[in-house]
C-alpha positions as a Python dict, from the first residue, in 0.01 Angstrom:
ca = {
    (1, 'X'): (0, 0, 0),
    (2, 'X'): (-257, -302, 147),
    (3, 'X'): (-546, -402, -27),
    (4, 'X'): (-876, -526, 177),
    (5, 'X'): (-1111, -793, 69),
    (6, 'X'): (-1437, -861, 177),
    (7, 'X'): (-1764, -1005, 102),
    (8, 'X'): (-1692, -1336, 63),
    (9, 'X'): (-1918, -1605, 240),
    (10, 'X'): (-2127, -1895, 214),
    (11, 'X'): (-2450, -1851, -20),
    (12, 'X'): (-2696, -2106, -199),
    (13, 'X'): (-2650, -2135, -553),
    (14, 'X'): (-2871, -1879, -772),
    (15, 'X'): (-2762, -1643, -503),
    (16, 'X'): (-2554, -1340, -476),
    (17, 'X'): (-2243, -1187, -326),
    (18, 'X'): (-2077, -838, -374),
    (19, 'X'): (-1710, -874, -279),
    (20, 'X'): (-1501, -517, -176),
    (21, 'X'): (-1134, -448, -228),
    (22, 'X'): (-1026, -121, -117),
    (23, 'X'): (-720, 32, -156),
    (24, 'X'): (-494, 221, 105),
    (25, 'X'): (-149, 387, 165),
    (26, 'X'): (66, 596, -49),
    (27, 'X'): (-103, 611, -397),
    (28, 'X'): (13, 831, -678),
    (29, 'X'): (-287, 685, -918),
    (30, 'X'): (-496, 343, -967),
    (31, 'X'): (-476, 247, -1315),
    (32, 'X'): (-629, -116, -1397),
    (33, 'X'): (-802, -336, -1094),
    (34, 'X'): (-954, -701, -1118),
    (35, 'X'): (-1091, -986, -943),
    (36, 'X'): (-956, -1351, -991),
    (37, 'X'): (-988, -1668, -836),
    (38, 'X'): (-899, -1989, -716),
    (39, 'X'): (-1085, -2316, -683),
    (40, 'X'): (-940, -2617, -497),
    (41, 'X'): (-678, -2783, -701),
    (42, 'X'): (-697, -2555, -993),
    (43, 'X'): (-489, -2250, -1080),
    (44, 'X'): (-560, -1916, -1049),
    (45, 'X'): (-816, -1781, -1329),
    (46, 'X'): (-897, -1423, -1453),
    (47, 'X'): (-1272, -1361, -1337),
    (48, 'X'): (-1321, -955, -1476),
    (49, 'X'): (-1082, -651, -1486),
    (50, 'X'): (-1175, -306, -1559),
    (51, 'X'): (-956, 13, -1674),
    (52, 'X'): (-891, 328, -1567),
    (53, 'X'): (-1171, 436, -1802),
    (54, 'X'): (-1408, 176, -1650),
    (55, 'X'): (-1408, -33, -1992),
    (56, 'X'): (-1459, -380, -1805),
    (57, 'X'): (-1337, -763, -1972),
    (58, 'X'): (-1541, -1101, -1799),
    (59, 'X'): (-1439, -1443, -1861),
    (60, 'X'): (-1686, -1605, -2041),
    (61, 'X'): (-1818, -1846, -1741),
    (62, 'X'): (-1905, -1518, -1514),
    (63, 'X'): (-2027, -1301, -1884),
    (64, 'X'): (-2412, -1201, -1753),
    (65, 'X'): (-2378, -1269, -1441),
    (66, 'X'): (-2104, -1059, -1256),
    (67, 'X'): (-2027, -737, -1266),
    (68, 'X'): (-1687, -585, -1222),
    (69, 'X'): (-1706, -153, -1075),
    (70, 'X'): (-1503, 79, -900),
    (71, 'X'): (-1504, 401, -726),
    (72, 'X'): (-1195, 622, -777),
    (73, 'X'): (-1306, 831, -489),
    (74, 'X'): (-1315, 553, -213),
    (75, 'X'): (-1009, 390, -451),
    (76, 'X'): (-1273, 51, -422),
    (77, 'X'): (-1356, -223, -689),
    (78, 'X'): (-1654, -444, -626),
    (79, 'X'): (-1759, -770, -756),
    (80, 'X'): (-2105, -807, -799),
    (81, 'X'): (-2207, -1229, -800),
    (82, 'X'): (-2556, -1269, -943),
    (83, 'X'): (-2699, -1641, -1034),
    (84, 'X'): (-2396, -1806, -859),
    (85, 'X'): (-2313, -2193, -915),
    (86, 'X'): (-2127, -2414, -699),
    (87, 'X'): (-1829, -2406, -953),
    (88, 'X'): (-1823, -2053, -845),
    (89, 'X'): (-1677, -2126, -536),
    (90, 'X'): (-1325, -2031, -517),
    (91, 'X'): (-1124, -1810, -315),
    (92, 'X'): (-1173, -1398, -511),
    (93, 'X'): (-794, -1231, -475),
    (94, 'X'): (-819, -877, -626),
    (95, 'X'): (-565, -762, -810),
    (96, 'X'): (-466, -359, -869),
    (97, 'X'): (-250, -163, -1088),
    (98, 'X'): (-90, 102, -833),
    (99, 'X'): (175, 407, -934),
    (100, 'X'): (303, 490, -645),
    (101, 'X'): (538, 757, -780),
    (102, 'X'): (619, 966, -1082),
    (103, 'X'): (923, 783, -1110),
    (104, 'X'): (774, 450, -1119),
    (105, 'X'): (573, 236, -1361),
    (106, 'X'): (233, 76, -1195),
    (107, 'X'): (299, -183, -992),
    (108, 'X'): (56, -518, -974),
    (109, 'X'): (-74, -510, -599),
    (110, 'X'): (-297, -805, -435),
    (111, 'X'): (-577, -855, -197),
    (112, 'X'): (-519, -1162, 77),
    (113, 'X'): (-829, -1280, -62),
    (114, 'X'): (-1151, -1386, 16),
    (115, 'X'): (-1364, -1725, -11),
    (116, 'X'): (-1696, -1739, -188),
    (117, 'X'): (-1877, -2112, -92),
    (118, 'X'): (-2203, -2225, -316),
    (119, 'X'): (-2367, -2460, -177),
    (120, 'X'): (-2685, -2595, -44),
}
């Protein structure tokens, strides 16, 4: 299983980015997939997930600005980055939920990640 990342680059703030993780390799099913990140110095922080079912859960520094979708078909989540502030800029990891057999409980997989700069 590898997970792909993209989208990440530099942009002004009150921009916006759409970041791209798509999944490949053997998959049985895709059950929960996310988006955190990390800014210099600080730890790694939840920015949205969203189930199987597409019910989706921001942090509240991203709530009304981001929005977290996927597409079973193309087994893709994207990150859409409206209004973004310079303490937006992080590196985005994505982080997916992956059975990869009937005999197996989902599995947390992770993007290499990708780095989102706000500046001016």
């Amino acid at each position: 299983v590898q997970l792909q990342a993209s989208g990440g680059g530099l942009v002004q703030p009150g921009g916006s980015l759409r970041l791209s993780c798509t999944v490949s390799g053997s998959i049985l099913l895709i059950n929960g997939m996310g988006w955190y990140r990390q800014a210099p110095g600080k730890q790694r922080e939840l920015v949205a997930t969203i189930t199987a079912d597409s019910r989706s859960n921001y942090a509240d520094s991203v709530k009304g600005r981001f929005t977290i979708s996927r597409d079973d078909v193309k087994n893709t989540v994207y990150l859409q980055m409206n209004s973004l502030k310079p303490e937006d800029t992080a590196v985005y990891y994505c982080n997916v939920a992956i059975r990869t057999s009937p005999f197996l409980g989902p599995r947390d997989y992770w993007g290499q990640g990708t780095l989102v700069t706000v500046s001016s």
